[in-house]
Tab-separated table of C-alpha atoms in Angstrom:
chain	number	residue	atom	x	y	z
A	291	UNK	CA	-92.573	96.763	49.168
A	292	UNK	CA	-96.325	95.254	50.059
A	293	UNK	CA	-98.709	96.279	47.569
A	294	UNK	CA	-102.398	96.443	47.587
A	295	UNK	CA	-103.479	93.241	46.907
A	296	UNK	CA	-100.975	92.004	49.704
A	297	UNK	CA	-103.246	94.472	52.044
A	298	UNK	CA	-106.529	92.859	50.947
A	299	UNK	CA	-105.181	89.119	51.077
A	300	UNK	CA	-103.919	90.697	54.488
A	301	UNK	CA	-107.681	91.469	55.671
A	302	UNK	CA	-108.691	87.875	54.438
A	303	UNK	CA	-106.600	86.348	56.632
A	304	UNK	CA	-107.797	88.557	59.768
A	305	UNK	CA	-111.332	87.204	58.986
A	306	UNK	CA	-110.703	83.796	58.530
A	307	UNK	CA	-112.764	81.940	60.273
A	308	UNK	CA	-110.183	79.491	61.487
A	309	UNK	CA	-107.484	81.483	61.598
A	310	UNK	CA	-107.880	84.847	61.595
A	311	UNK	CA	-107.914	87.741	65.057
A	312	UNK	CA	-110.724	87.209	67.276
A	313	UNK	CA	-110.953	90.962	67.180
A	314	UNK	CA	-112.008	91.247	63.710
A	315	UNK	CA	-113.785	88.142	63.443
A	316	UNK	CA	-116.155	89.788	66.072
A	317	UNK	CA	-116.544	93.160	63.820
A	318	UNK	CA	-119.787	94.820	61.628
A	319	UNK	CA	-120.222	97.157	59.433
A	320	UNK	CA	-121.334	99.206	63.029
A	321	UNK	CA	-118.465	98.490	64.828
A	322	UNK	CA	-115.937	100.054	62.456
A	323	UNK	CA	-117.574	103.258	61.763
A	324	UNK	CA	-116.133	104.402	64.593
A	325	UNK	CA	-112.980	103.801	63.559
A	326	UNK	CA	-113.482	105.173	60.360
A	327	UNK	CA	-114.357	108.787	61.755
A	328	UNK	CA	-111.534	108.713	63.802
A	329	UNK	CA	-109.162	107.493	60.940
A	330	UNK	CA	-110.545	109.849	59.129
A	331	UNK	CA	-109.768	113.303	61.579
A	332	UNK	CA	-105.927	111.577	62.063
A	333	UNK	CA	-105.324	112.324	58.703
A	334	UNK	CA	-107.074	116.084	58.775
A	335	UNK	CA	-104.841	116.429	62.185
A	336	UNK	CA	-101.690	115.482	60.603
A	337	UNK	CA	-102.665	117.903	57.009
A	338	UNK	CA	-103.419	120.513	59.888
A	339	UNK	CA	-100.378	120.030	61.760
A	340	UNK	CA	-97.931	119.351	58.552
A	341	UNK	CA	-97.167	116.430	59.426
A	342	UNK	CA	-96.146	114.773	56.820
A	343	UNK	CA	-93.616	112.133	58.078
A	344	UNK	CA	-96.587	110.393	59.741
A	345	UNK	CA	-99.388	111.064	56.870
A	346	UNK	CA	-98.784	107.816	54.731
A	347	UNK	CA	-99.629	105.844	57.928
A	348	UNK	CA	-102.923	107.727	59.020
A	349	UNK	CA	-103.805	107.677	54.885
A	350	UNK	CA	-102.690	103.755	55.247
A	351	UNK	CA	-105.080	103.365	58.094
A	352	UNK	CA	-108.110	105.194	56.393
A	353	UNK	CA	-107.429	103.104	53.467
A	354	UNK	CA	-107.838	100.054	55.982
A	355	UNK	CA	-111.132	100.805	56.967
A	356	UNK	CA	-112.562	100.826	53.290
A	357	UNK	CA	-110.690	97.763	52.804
A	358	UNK	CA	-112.387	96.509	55.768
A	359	UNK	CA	-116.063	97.342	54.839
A	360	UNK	CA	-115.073	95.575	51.196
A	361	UNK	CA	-114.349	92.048	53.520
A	362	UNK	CA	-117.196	92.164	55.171
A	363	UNK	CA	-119.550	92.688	52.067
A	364	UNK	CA	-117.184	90.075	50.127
A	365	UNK	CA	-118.457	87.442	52.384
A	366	UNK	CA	-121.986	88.296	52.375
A	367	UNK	CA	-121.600	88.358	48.860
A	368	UNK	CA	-122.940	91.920	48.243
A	369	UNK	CA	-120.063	93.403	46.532
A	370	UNK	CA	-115.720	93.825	47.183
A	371	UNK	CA	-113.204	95.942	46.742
A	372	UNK	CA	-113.100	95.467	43.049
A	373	UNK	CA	-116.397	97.126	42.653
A	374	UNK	CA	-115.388	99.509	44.889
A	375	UNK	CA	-112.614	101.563	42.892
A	376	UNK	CA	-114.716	100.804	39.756
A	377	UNK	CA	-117.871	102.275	41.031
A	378	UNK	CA	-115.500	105.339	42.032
A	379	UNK	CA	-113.113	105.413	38.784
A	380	UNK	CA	-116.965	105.208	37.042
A	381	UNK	CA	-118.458	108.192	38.713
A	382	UNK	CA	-115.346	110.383	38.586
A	383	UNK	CA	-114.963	109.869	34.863
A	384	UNK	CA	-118.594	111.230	34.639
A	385	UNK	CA	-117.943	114.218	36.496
A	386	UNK	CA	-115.324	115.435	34.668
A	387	UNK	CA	-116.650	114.942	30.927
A	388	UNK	CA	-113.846	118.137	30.545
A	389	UNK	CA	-111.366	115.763	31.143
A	390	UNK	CA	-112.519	112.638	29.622
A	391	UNK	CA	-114.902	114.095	26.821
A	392	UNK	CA	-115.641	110.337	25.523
A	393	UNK	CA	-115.830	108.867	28.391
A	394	UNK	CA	-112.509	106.655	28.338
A	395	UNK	CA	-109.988	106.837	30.904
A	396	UNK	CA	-107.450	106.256	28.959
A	397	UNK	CA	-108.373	108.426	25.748
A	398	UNK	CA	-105.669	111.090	24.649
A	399	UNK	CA	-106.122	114.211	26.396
A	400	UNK	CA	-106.945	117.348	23.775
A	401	UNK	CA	-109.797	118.332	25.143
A	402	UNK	CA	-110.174	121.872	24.691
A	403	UNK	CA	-109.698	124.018	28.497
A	404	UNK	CA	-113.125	125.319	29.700
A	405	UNK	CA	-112.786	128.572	32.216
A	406	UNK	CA	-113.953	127.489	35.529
A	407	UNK	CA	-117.384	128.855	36.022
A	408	UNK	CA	-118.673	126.599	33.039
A	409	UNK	CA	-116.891	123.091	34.808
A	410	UNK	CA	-118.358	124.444	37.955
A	411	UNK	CA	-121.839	124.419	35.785
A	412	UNK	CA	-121.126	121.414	34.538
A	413	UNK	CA	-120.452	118.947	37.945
A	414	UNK	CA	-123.447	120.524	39.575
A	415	UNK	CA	-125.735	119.191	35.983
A	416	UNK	CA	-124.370	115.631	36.929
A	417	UNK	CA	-124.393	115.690	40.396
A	418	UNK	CA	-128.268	116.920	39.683
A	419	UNK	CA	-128.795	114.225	37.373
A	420	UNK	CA	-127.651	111.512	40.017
A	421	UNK	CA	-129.782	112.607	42.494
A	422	UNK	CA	-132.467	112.226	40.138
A	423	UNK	CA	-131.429	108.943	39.167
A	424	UNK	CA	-131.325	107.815	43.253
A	425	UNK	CA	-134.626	109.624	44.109
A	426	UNK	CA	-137.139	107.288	44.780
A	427	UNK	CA	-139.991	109.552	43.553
A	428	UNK	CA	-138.396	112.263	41.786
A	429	UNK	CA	-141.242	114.727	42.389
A	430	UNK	CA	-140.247	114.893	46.127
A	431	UNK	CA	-136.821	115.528	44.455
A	432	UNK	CA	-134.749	118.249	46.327
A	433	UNK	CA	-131.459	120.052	46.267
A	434	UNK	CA	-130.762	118.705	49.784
A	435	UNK	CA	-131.490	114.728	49.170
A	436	UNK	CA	-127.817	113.674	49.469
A	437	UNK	CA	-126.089	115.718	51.984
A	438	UNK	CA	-125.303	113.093	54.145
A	439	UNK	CA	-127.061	113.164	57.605
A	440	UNK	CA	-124.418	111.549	59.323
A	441	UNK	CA	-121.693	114.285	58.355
A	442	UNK	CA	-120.605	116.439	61.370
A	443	UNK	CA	-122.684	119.247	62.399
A	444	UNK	CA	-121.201	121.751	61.360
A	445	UNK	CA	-119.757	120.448	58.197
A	446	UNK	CA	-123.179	119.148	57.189
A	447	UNK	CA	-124.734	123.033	57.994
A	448	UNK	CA	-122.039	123.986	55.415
A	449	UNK	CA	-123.041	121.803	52.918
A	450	UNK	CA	-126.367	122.602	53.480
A	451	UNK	CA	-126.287	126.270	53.462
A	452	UNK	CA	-124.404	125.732	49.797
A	453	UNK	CA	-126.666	124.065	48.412
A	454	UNK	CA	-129.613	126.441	49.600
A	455	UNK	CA	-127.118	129.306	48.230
A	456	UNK	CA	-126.837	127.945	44.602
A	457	UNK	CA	-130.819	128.882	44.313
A	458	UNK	CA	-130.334	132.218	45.653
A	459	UNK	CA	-131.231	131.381	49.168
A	460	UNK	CA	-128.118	133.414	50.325
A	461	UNK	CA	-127.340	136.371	52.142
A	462	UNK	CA	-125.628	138.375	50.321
A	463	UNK	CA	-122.193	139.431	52.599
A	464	UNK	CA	-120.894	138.594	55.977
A	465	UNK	CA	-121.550	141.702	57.508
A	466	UNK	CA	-125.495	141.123	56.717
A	467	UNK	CA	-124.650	137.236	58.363
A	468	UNK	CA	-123.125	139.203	61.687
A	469	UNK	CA	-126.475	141.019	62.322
A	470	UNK	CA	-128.881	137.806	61.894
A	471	UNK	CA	-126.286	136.110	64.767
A	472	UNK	CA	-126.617	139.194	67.071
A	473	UNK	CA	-130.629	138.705	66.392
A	474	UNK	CA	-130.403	135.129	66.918
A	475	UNK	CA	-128.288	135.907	70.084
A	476	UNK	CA	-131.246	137.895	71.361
A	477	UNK	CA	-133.709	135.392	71.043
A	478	UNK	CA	-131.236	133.000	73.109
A	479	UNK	CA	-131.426	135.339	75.572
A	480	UNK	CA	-135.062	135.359	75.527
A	481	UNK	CA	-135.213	132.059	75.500
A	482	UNK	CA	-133.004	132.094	78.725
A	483	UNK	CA	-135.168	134.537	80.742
A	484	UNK	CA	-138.135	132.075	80.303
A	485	UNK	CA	-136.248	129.120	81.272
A	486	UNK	CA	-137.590	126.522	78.710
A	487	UNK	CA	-134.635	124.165	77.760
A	488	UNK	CA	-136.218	122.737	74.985
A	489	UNK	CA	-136.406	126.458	73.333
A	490	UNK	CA	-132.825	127.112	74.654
A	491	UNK	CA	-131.468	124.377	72.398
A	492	UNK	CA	-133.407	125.655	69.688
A	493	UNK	CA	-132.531	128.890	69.716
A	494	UNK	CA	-128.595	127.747	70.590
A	495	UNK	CA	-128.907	125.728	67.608
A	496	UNK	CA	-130.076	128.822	65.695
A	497	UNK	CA	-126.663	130.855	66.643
A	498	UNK	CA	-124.186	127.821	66.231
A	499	UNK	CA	-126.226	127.686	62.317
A	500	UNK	CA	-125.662	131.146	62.157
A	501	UNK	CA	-122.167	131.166	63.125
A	502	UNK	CA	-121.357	128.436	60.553
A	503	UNK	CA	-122.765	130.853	58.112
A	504	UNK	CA	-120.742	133.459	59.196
A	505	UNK	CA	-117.841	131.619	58.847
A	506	UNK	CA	-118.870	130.408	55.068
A	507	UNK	CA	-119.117	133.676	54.040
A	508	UNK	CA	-115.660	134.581	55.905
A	509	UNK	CA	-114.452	131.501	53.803
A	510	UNK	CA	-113.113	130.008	56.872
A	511	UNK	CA	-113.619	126.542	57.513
A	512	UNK	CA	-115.335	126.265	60.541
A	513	UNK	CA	-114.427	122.482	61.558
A	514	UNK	CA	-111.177	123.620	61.072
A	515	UNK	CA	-111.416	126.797	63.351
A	516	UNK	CA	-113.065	125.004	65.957
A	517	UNK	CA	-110.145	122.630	65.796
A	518	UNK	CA	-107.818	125.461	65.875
A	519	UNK	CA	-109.740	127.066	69.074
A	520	UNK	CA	-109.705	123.933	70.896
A	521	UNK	CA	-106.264	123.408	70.113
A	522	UNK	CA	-105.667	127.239	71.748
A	523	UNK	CA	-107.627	126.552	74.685
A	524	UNK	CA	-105.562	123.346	75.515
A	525	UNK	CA	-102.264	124.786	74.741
A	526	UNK	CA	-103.266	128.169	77.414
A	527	UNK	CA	-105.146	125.593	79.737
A	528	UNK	CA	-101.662	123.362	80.096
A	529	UNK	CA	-99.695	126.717	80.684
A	530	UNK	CA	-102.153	127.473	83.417
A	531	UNK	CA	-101.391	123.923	85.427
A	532	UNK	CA	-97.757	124.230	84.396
A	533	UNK	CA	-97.568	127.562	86.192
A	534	UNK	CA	-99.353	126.572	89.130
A	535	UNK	CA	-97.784	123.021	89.576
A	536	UNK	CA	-94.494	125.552	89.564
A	537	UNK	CA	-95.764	127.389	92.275
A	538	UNK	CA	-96.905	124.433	94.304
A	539	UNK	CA	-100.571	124.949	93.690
A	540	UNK	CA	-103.917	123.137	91.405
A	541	UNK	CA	-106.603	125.072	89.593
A	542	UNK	CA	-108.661	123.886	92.015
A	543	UNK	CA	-107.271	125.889	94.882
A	544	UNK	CA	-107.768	129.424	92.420
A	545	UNK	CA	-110.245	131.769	92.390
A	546	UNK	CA	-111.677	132.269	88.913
A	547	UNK	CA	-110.016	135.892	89.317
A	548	UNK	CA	-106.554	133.996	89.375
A	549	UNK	CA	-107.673	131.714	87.119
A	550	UNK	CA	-108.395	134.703	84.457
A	551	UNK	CA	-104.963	136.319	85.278
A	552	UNK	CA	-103.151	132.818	84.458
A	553	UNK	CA	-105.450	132.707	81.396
A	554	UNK	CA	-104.508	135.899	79.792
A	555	UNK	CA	-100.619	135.627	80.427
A	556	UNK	CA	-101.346	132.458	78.524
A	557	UNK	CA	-102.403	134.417	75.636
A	558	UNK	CA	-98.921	136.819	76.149
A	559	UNK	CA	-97.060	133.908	76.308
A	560	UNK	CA	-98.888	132.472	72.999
A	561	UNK	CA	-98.279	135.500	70.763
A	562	UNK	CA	-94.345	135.330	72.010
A	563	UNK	CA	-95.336	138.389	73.875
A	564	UNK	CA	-93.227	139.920	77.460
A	565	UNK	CA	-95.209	139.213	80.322
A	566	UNK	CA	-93.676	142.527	82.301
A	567	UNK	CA	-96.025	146.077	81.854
């Protein structure tokens, strides 16, 4: 069985410059991110899904992509893969001093169990204290500084509401959360009746933030529902051209009428349900 050094020897030889894949000889640290995303929702898809016949290839292929940022800062000479898993084994063995109380990985483990409110305590101190040590002038220091701005959307509003909510900044129930969408929902609409685009977004942008909050305080993930509703809307949408292409017929040739009645036998036919009143 290939180990890991046999995968990093592996991406050597794809970037040797003699030898290696023209591909990957022609790749950046741009190029791949890309990839990396992707790689990265394969393996949420297959967790989602269950599939876990095919999860140790999607994991393998995430892996890849770390391994392949380590090459290409190897031959700059900026760091490898080495520093890599120490700078992680490092950080993680600071974060969880409840675990490793002196610091050694390999120290016996009789640390006392703390209750989970004071770890909780504890990881936010250190993750504090390493913002702190990043921030470039620590009196601009704030709770936001390392939510990552290239994080999607929706995850990042997450993250963002969180950390607002740890000071308080918080509304205090989802039913509370349901009334600020229906207000931002009203100023969409206003925004629509004066026909100003750039106010449109904004105030569009104001509902999707809201909705995101809704769904925090729901404790539903909302990448993960937005996944799930896409996945709905594909599964009715296919049942819709299956039924027509049955019948001889394209969407295209439907009203929206038929369209609708198609639609909802699509939901009847999704919750297993009899299609005859």
């Amino acid at each position: 069985m290939y180990r890991l050094d046999d995968l990093l020897h592996l991406m050597t030889r794809l970037r040797d410059p003699r030898h290696g894949c023209p591909w990957d000889l022609q790749q950046s640290y741009a190029s791949i991110v890309p990839h990396t995303i992707e790689e990265a929702y394969e393996v949420a898809d297959a967790i989602e899904r269950s599939d876990f016949e095919h999860l140790p290839g999607e994991l393998g292929d995430l892996l890849f992509q770390v391994v392949y940022y380590s090459q290409l800062a190897r031959e700059e000479g900026r760091f490898d893969f080495a520093a890599v898993v120490d700078g992680i084994t490092r950080k993680l063995i600071r974060r969880h001093p409840h675990v490793f109380p002196d610091g050694d990985l390999y120290g016996a483990p009789d640390q006392p169990k703390l209750d989970e409110a004071a770890i909780r305590q504890r990881w936010e101190e250190i993750k504090a204290e390493e913002r702190a040590e990043k921030a470039a002038a620590p009196e601009q220091l704030s709770l936001l500084d390392d939510v990552p701005q290239a994080l999607p959307a929706l995850s990042r509003s997450v993250k963002l509401q969180k950390r607002a909510a740890r000071v308080g900044f918080d509304w205090p129930e989802a039913l509370v959360v349901v009334d600020k969408l229906r207000e931002e929902l009203d100023e969409l609409l206003e925004a629509m009746s004066g026909n100003d685009p750039q106010a449109i977004a904004d105030e569009l942008g104001d509902v999707l933030f809201a909705a995101t909050n809704l769904a925090r305080h729901l404790a539903v993930d909302p990448e993960a529902a937005l996944r799930g509703a896409n996945g709905r809307f594909e599964w009715r949408f296919r049942f819709i051209e299956q039924a027509l292409r049955a019948d001889g017929r394209s969407p295209e040739g439907c009203t929206l009428d038929e369209l609708e009645a198609l639609w909802a036998e699509a939901k009847r036919a999704e919750r297993g349900e009899s299609g005859c009143a």
